[in-house]
């Protein structure tokens, strides 16, 4: 539902709060951010990457990269080729709009669908705070669609349609992250993907597919977009995790027909009023690093995948070792095989105040799961991200977390 002023401020401030809290406790070991590894990203490599893009024959050169550029983007053809080579989906350059991160993609898609005027947006719950933020920012009516152990199903979509109808505005789109969702780590199985597509088509609901963590496992099922034969899926992707988030390059694949062209071209028109164009320099960095050579992208994904797998395994082993008494403490956690995140169920109320107390007294940070739900379903859960913690600090971070979670409420009050 569209939030009250307080909840709106909470939703819109969630990501900012987490960034600030990290800066305020620099000594803390941080399992909070989904910040990626930057291995192989250096000043020299980035300059060489841009040189490669600007310098090849027929290229416009560095000067053009310093200028304004086309709203739809300048690396669309390279990206279309890369998506097709990776089996992600087969689309053309005009079916893609390059955005300032996936985050701008969400805003543009919600605006294009006019969700601020009519209809309801379903959001898988729990979900990445950015989509909830985008919906709040746009004034869209939303319903949470609680996922099961294998993500959202066709039955969940049907139920959400019923709830949206009861609110008087039919479900028009559903946000879903089928590959190692942030934060839950769920993967939607192939058959369930096909059923979801079928149900969405039948109900005339568009699926907004977020592919951010798909690269962390080569064996995930084909993307919803790859399986989509009827224009049901709008795919939103990002280079924040496979390249670097400072580039702020993401994209939307939207090949649906739209007023004689594609939805992607309408998104580009809307983009004139948000960020005008994604900086050409940023697009060139990403293109030079991973897009112009499909082998380079595959190699970088493989290297990152292995590093994240090692980190996840270190984290899971440290949790097993730290909490042999997990069930007595009321603790449990999932064991995802991809992505960045592990979710822990506890007995404590875990809000921003608890996080600050934990940072100040135990020097370890995590993310309260309540930030990923519209309601209070996540109040006693926390998310641990393994992506940003050096391997040799993971065990110590978990030891500190143990001290926090073993604290009695009296201890906490006395600190
Ligand atoms: C699931 C998911 N989607 C999208 C994003 C945002 O990506 P971007 O940096 O491209 O805006 C994130 C960032 O952490 C994410 O976890």
Coordinates of C-alpha atoms and ligand atoms in Angstrom, one line a residue:
X1 CA 0.0 0.0 0.0
X2 CA 1.2 3.5 -0.5
X3 CA 2.9 4.5 2.8
X4 CA 2.0 7.0 5.5
X5 CA 4.5 9.9 5.7
X6 CA 6.5 8.0 8.5
X7 CA 6.7 4.7 6.6
X8 CA 7.5 6.6 3.4
X9 CA 10.5 8.2 5.1
X10 CA 11.5 4.9 6.5
X11 CA 11.3 3.2 3.2
X12 CA 13.1 5.9 1.3
X13 CA 15.8 6.2 4.0
X14 CA 16.6 2.5 4.4
X15 CA 19.5 2.3 2.0
X16 CA 20.9 5.7 3.2
X17 CA 20.7 4.6 6.8
X18 CA 22.8 1.5 6.1
X19 CA 25.5 3.4 4.2
X20 CA 25.7 6.0 7.0
X21 CA 25.9 3.4 9.8
X22 CA 28.8 1.7 8.0
X23 CA 30.7 5.0 7.8
X24 CA 30.0 5.7 11.5
X25 CA 31.5 2.4 12.7
X26 CA 34.6 2.0 10.5
X27 CA 36.0 -0.5 13.0
X28 CA 33.1 -2.8 12.6
X29 CA 33.2 -5.9 10.5
X30 CA 30.4 -5.4 8.0
X31 CA 28.1 -8.1 6.8
X32 CA 25.7 -5.3 5.8
X33 CA 26.3 -4.1 2.2
X34 CA 25.8 -6.0 -1.0
X35 CA 28.9 -4.3 -2.2
X36 CA 30.8 -6.4 -4.8
X37 CA 34.4 -7.5 -4.9
X38 CA 36.5 -5.1 -7.0
X39 CA 39.2 -7.6 -7.9
X40 CA 40.8 -6.6 -11.2
X41 CA 39.2 -3.2 -11.3
X42 CA 42.0 -0.7 -11.2
X43 CA 42.6 2.8 -12.4
X44 CA 44.9 1.6 -15.1
X45 CA 42.5 -1.2 -16.3
X46 CA 39.6 1.2 -16.4
X47 CA 41.5 3.8 -18.5
X48 CA 42.7 1.0 -20.8
X49 CA 39.1 -0.2 -21.1
X50 CA 37.9 3.2 -22.2
X51 CA 40.9 3.6 -24.5
X52 CA 39.9 0.3 -26.2
X53 CA 36.3 1.5 -26.8
X54 CA 37.2 5.0 -27.8
X55 CA 40.2 4.1 -29.9
X56 CA 39.0 1.4 -32.2
X57 CA 38.5 2.3 -35.9
X58 CA 35.3 4.2 -36.5
X59 CA 34.9 5.0 -32.8
X60 CA 34.1 8.6 -31.9
X61 CA 37.0 8.9 -29.5
X62 CA 37.3 10.2 -25.9
X63 CA 35.8 13.7 -26.8
X64 CA 32.4 12.1 -27.7
X65 CA 32.4 10.4 -24.3
X66 CA 32.7 13.7 -22.5
X67 CA 29.5 14.9 -24.3
X68 CA 25.8 14.4 -23.8
X69 CA 24.7 11.2 -25.6
X70 CA 21.6 9.4 -26.8
X71 CA 19.1 8.6 -24.1
X72 CA 18.7 5.0 -25.0
X73 CA 22.5 4.3 -24.7
X74 CA 25.6 3.7 -26.8
X75 CA 26.5 0.1 -25.8
X76 CA 23.1 -1.5 -26.6
X77 CA 24.3 -3.6 -29.6
X78 CA 27.3 -4.9 -27.5
X79 CA 24.9 -5.7 -24.6
X80 CA 22.4 -7.4 -26.9
X81 CA 25.2 -9.6 -28.3
X82 CA 26.5 -10.4 -24.8
X83 CA 23.0 -11.3 -23.5
X84 CA 22.5 -13.6 -26.5
X85 CA 25.9 -15.2 -26.2
X86 CA 25.2 -15.9 -22.5
X87 CA 21.8 -17.4 -23.4
X88 CA 20.1 -14.8 -21.3
X89 CA 17.7 -13.6 -24.0
X90 CA 17.7 -12.8 -27.7
X91 CA 16.9 -9.1 -28.3
X92 CA 18.1 -6.3 -30.6
X93 CA 19.7 -3.0 -29.7
X94 CA 16.5 -1.1 -29.8
X95 CA 14.9 -3.4 -27.3
X96 CA 17.3 -2.2 -24.6
X97 CA 17.6 1.1 -22.7
X98 CA 20.8 1.6 -20.7
X99 CA 20.1 3.1 -17.3
X100 CA 21.9 4.6 -14.4
X101 CA 22.0 1.4 -12.5
X102 CA 19.1 -1.1 -12.2
X103 CA 17.6 1.5 -9.8
X104 CA 16.8 4.0 -12.5
X105 CA 15.5 1.1 -14.6
X106 CA 12.9 0.4 -11.9
X107 CA 11.8 4.0 -11.8
X108 CA 11.4 4.2 -15.5
X109 CA 9.5 1.0 -15.8
X110 CA 7.0 1.9 -13.1
X111 CA 6.6 5.3 -14.7
X112 CA 6.0 3.8 -18.1
X113 CA 3.4 1.5 -16.8
X114 CA 1.8 4.5 -15.1
X115 CA 1.5 2.6 -11.8
X116 CA 1.2 5.9 -10.0
X117 CA -2.2 6.4 -11.8
X118 CA -3.7 3.0 -11.9
X119 CA -3.2 -0.7 -11.1
X120 CA -1.2 -2.4 -8.4
X121 CA 2.4 -3.5 -8.3
X122 CA 3.1 -6.9 -6.7
X123 CA 6.5 -7.1 -4.9
X124 CA 7.9 -10.4 -3.9
X125 CA 8.5 -10.3 -0.2
X126 CA 11.2 -10.1 1.1
X127 CA 12.6 -8.0 -1.7
X128 CA 15.6 -5.7 -2.4
X129 CA 14.7 -2.4 -0.7
X130 CA 15.3 -0.5 -4.0
X131 CA 12.2 -1.7 -5.6
X132 CA 10.0 -0.9 -2.6
X133 CA 11.7 2.5 -2.6
X134 CA 11.0 3.0 -6.3
X135 CA 7.3 2.1 -5.8
X136 CA 7.1 4.5 -2.9
X137 CA 8.9 7.2 -4.8
X138 CA 6.5 6.8 -7.7
X139 CA 3.4 6.7 -5.5
X140 CA 2.4 3.2 -6.8
X141 CA 0.0 1.0 -4.9
X142 CA 1.7 -2.2 -3.9
X143 CA 0.9 -5.6 -2.5
X144 CA 3.6 -7.8 -1.0
X145 CA 3.7 -11.3 -2.5
X146 CA 5.3 -13.6 0.2
X147 CA 7.6 -16.1 -1.4
X148 CA 8.1 -19.7 -0.4
X149 CA 11.4 -21.7 -0.3
X150 CA 11.4 -21.8 -4.1
X151 CA 10.4 -18.2 -4.7
X152 CA 7.1 -16.9 -6.1
X153 CA 4.8 -19.4 -7.8
X154 CA 1.9 -19.1 -10.2
X155 CA -0.5 -19.7 -7.3
X156 CA 1.1 -16.8 -5.4
X157 CA 0.5 -14.6 -8.5
X158 CA -3.1 -15.7 -8.7
X159 CA -3.6 -14.9 -5.0
X160 CA -2.0 -11.5 -5.4
X161 CA -4.4 -10.8 -8.3
X162 CA -7.3 -11.5 -5.9
X163 CA -5.9 -9.2 -3.3
X164 CA -5.2 -6.4 -5.8
X165 CA -8.8 -6.7 -7.1
X166 CA -10.1 -6.4 -3.6
X167 CA -8.2 -3.1 -3.3
X168 CA -10.0 -1.9 -6.5
X169 CA -6.9 -1.8 -8.7
X170 CA -5.9 -4.9 -10.6
X171 CA -2.4 -6.3 -10.5
X172 CA -0.5 -5.0 -13.5
X173 CA 3.0 -6.0 -12.8
X174 CA 5.0 -8.3 -10.4
X175 CA 8.6 -7.7 -9.4
X176 CA 10.5 -10.9 -9.0
X177 CA 14.2 -11.9 -8.7
X178 CA 14.3 -15.5 -9.8
X179 CA 18.1 -16.1 -9.4
X180 CA 19.4 -16.0 -5.8
X181 CA 17.0 -13.2 -4.7
X182 CA 18.3 -10.4 -2.5
X183 CA 17.9 -11.1 0.4
X184 CA 16.4 -14.6 0.6
X185 CA 18.7 -16.4 -1.9
X186 CA 15.8 -18.3 -3.4
X187 CA 15.9 -19.7 -7.0
X188 CA 12.7 -20.3 -8.9
X189 CA 12.9 -23.7 -10.6
X190 CA 12.5 -23.9 -14.4
X191 CA 9.1 -25.5 -14.3
X192 CA 7.8 -22.9 -11.8
X193 CA 9.2 -20.2 -14.1
X194 CA 7.1 -21.6 -17.0
X195 CA 4.0 -21.7 -14.8
X196 CA 4.6 -18.2 -13.6
X197 CA 4.9 -17.0 -17.2
X198 CA 1.7 -18.8 -18.1
X199 CA -0.2 -17.4 -15.2
X200 CA 1.1 -13.9 -15.9
X201 CA 0.0 -14.0 -19.5
X202 CA -3.4 -15.3 -18.5
X203 CA -3.9 -12.5 -16.0
X204 CA -2.3 -9.8 -18.2
X205 CA 0.3 -9.1 -15.6
X206 CA 3.9 -8.0 -16.6
X207 CA 6.8 -9.7 -14.8
X208 CA 9.6 -7.3 -13.9
X209 CA 12.5 -9.6 -13.7
X210 CA 15.6 -8.6 -11.8
X211 CA 18.7 -10.6 -12.9
X212 CA 21.3 -9.1 -10.6
X213 CA 22.7 -12.3 -9.0
X214 CA 22.2 -14.8 -11.8
X215 CA 25.9 -14.7 -12.7
X216 CA 26.8 -16.3 -9.4
X217 CA 25.8 -19.8 -10.6
X218 CA 26.1 -21.0 -14.3
X219 CA 23.5 -23.7 -13.6
X220 CA 20.5 -21.4 -12.8
X221 CA 17.5 -22.1 -15.1
X222 CA 17.1 -19.9 -18.1
X223 CA 15.9 -16.3 -17.3
X224 CA 12.2 -15.6 -17.4
X225 CA 13.0 -13.4 -20.4
X226 CA 14.7 -16.2 -22.2
X227 CA 11.6 -18.4 -21.6
X228 CA 9.1 -15.6 -22.5
X229 CA 7.4 -16.2 -25.8
X230 CA 4.6 -13.6 -25.4
X231 CA 6.2 -10.3 -24.2
X232 CA 5.3 -10.9 -20.6
X233 CA 8.7 -10.0 -19.1
X234 CA 10.5 -6.8 -18.7
X235 CA 14.1 -7.6 -17.6
X236 CA 16.1 -5.3 -15.5
X237 CA 19.9 -5.9 -15.1
X238 CA 23.0 -4.2 -13.8
X239 CA 26.7 -4.1 -14.1
X240 CA 27.1 -3.1 -10.5
X241 CA 28.1 -6.6 -9.4
X242 CA 30.0 -7.9 -12.4
X243 CA 31.9 -4.7 -13.0
X244 CA 31.6 -2.0 -10.3
X245 CA 28.7 0.0 -8.8
X246 CA 30.5 3.3 -9.1
X247 CA 30.0 3.1 -12.9
X248 CA 26.2 3.2 -12.3
X249 CA 25.4 1.2 -15.4
X250 CA 22.3 -0.9 -15.6
X251 CA 19.8 -1.7 -18.3
X252 CA 16.2 -2.6 -19.1
X253 CA 15.2 -5.1 -21.8
X254 CA 11.7 -4.1 -22.9
X255 CA 10.9 -5.5 -26.4
X256 CA 7.1 -5.1 -26.0
X257 CA 5.5 -3.1 -28.9
X258 CA 4.8 0.4 -27.8
X259 CA 3.2 3.1 -30.0
X260 CA 4.8 1.9 -33.2
X261 CA 8.1 1.2 -31.5
X262 CA 9.3 -0.7 -28.4
X263 CA 8.7 -0.1 -24.7
X264 CA 12.5 0.4 -24.5
X265 CA 12.3 3.5 -26.7
X266 CA 9.6 5.0 -24.5
X267 CA 11.7 4.3 -21.5
X268 CA 14.5 6.3 -23.3
X269 CA 12.1 9.2 -23.8
X270 CA 11.1 9.2 -20.1
X271 CA 14.8 9.1 -19.3
X272 CA 15.3 12.5 -20.9
X273 CA 13.6 13.8 -17.7
X274 CA 15.4 11.7 -15.2
X275 CA 19.1 11.4 -16.0
X276 CA 19.1 12.5 -19.7
X277 CA 21.5 9.8 -20.6
X278 CA 23.6 7.2 -18.8
X279 CA 27.1 8.8 -18.8
X280 CA 28.9 7.7 -22.0
X281 CA 32.1 7.4 -20.1
X282 CA 30.6 4.9 -17.7
X283 CA 29.1 2.9 -20.6
X284 CA 32.5 2.9 -22.2
X285 CA 34.1 1.6 -19.0
X286 CA 31.7 -1.3 -18.8
X287 CA 31.9 -2.0 -22.5
X288 CA 35.7 -2.1 -22.4
X289 CA 35.9 -4.2 -19.3
X290 CA 33.4 -6.9 -20.1
X291 CA 31.1 -6.2 -23.1
X292 CA 33.2 -5.9 -26.2
X293 CA 34.6 -9.4 -25.6
X294 CA 32.2 -12.1 -24.6
X295 CA 35.1 -14.2 -23.3
X296 CA 36.2 -11.4 -21.0
X297 CA 32.7 -11.3 -19.5
X298 CA 32.5 -15.1 -19.0
X299 CA 36.0 -15.1 -17.4
X300 CA 35.1 -12.3 -15.0
X301 CA 31.9 -14.0 -14.0
X302 CA 33.7 -17.2 -13.4
X303 CA 36.4 -15.6 -11.3
X304 CA 33.8 -13.7 -9.2
X305 CA 31.5 -16.7 -8.9
X306 CA 34.4 -18.7 -7.4
X307 CA 35.3 -16.0 -4.9
X308 CA 31.7 -15.5 -3.7
X309 CA 31.3 -19.3 -3.4
X310 CA 34.4 -19.4 -1.2
X311 CA 33.1 -16.5 1.0
X312 CA 29.7 -18.1 1.3
X313 CA 31.2 -21.4 2.4
X314 CA 33.5 -19.6 4.9
X315 CA 30.5 -17.8 6.3
X316 CA 28.3 -20.9 6.6
X317 CA 31.1 -22.9 8.2
X318 CA 31.8 -20.1 10.7
X319 CA 28.0 -20.0 11.6
X320 CA 28.0 -23.8 12.1
X321 CA 31.0 -23.6 14.3
X322 CA 29.9 -20.6 16.3
X323 CA 26.4 -21.9 16.9
X324 CA 26.4 -25.6 17.7
X325 CA 23.6 -24.7 20.1
X326 CA 21.6 -22.9 17.4
X327 CA 18.3 -24.5 18.2
X328 CA 18.5 -23.7 21.9
X329 CA 19.2 -20.1 21.0
X330 CA 16.3 -20.1 18.6
X331 CA 18.6 -19.5 15.6
X332 CA 18.4 -20.9 12.1
X333 CA 19.7 -19.8 8.7
X334 CA 19.4 -20.8 5.1
X335 CA 22.2 -22.3 3.0
X336 CA 22.0 -20.7 -0.5
X337 CA 24.2 -22.0 -3.3
X338 CA 24.6 -18.6 -5.0
X339 CA 24.2 -14.9 -4.5
X340 CA 25.7 -12.8 -1.7
X341 CA 23.4 -13.4 1.3
X342 CA 22.5 -15.6 4.2
X343 CA 19.3 -14.9 6.2
X344 CA 19.2 -15.7 9.9
X345 CA 16.1 -16.2 12.0
X346 CA 16.6 -15.2 15.7
X347 CA 14.5 -14.5 18.8
X348 CA 15.5 -10.9 19.1
X349 CA 13.8 -7.8 17.7
X350 CA 16.2 -6.6 15.2
X351 CA 15.6 -3.0 14.2
X352 CA 17.9 -0.1 13.4
X353 CA 18.4 0.6 17.1
X354 CA 19.6 -3.0 17.6
X355 CA 21.9 -2.6 14.7
X356 CA 23.5 0.5 16.1
X357 CA 23.8 -1.1 19.5
X358 CA 25.5 -4.1 17.9
X359 CA 27.8 -1.9 15.9
X360 CA 28.8 0.2 18.9
X361 CA 29.2 -2.7 21.4
X362 CA 30.2 -5.7 19.3
X363 CA 31.7 -4.0 16.2
X364 CA 29.8 -6.1 13.7
X365 CA 27.2 -4.9 11.2
X366 CA 24.3 -6.8 9.4
X367 CA 21.1 -5.7 7.8
X368 CA 17.7 -5.9 9.6
X369 CA 15.4 -8.0 7.4
X370 CA 12.5 -5.6 8.3
X371 CA 13.9 -3.3 5.6
X372 CA 12.9 -5.9 3.0
X373 CA 9.2 -6.3 3.9
X374 CA 6.3 -3.8 3.8
X375 CA 5.0 -5.3 7.0
X376 CA 6.7 -6.7 10.1
X377 CA 7.4 -10.2 8.8
X378 CA 11.2 -9.7 9.1
X379 CA 11.3 -8.2 12.5
X380 CA 13.4 -11.0 14.1
X381 CA 15.6 -11.8 11.1
X382 CA 18.8 -10.4 9.8
X383 CA 20.7 -10.6 6.6
X384 CA 24.4 -11.4 6.4
X385 CA 26.2 -10.4 3.2
X386 CA 29.5 -12.2 2.5
X387 CA 30.5 -10.2 -0.5
X388 CA 32.4 -7.3 1.2
X389 CA 34.1 -9.0 4.1
X390 CA 37.7 -10.1 3.7
X391 CA 38.0 -13.8 4.0
X392 CA 40.2 -13.6 7.1
X393 CA 37.6 -11.5 8.9
X394 CA 34.6 -13.7 8.3
X395 CA 35.1 -16.0 11.3
X396 CA 35.9 -13.1 13.7
X397 CA 32.7 -11.3 12.4
X398 CA 30.6 -14.3 13.2
X399 CA 32.2 -14.6 16.6
X400 CA 31.2 -11.0 17.3
X401 CA 27.7 -11.7 16.0
X402 CA 27.6 -14.6 18.4
X403 CA 28.3 -12.3 21.3
X404 CA 25.5 -10.0 20.3
X405 CA 23.0 -12.8 19.8
X406 CA 23.9 -14.5 23.1
X407 CA 23.4 -11.2 25.0
X408 CA 20.4 -11.3 27.3
X409 CA 18.0 -8.4 27.0
X410 CA 19.3 -7.2 30.4
X411 CA 22.8 -7.1 29.1
X412 CA 21.6 -5.1 26.1
X413 CA 19.7 -2.6 28.3
X414 CA 22.8 -2.1 30.5
X415 CA 25.1 -1.2 27.6
Ligands
LIG1 C1 18.5 -7.4 -6.3 C2 19.1 -6.1 -6.7 N1 18.6 -5.4 -7.7 C3 19.1 -4.3 -8.0 C4 20.2 -3.7 -7.3 C5 20.6 -2.3 -7.7 O1 21.5 -2.3 -8.7 P1 22.2 -0.9 -9.2 O2 23.4 -0.7 -8.5 O3 22.4 -1.3 -10.6 O4 21.2 0.2 -9.1 C6 20.7 -4.4 -6.2 C7 21.8 -3.8 -5.5 O5 22.3 -4.3 -4.5 C8 20.1 -5.6 -5.9 O6 20.6 -6.3 -4.8

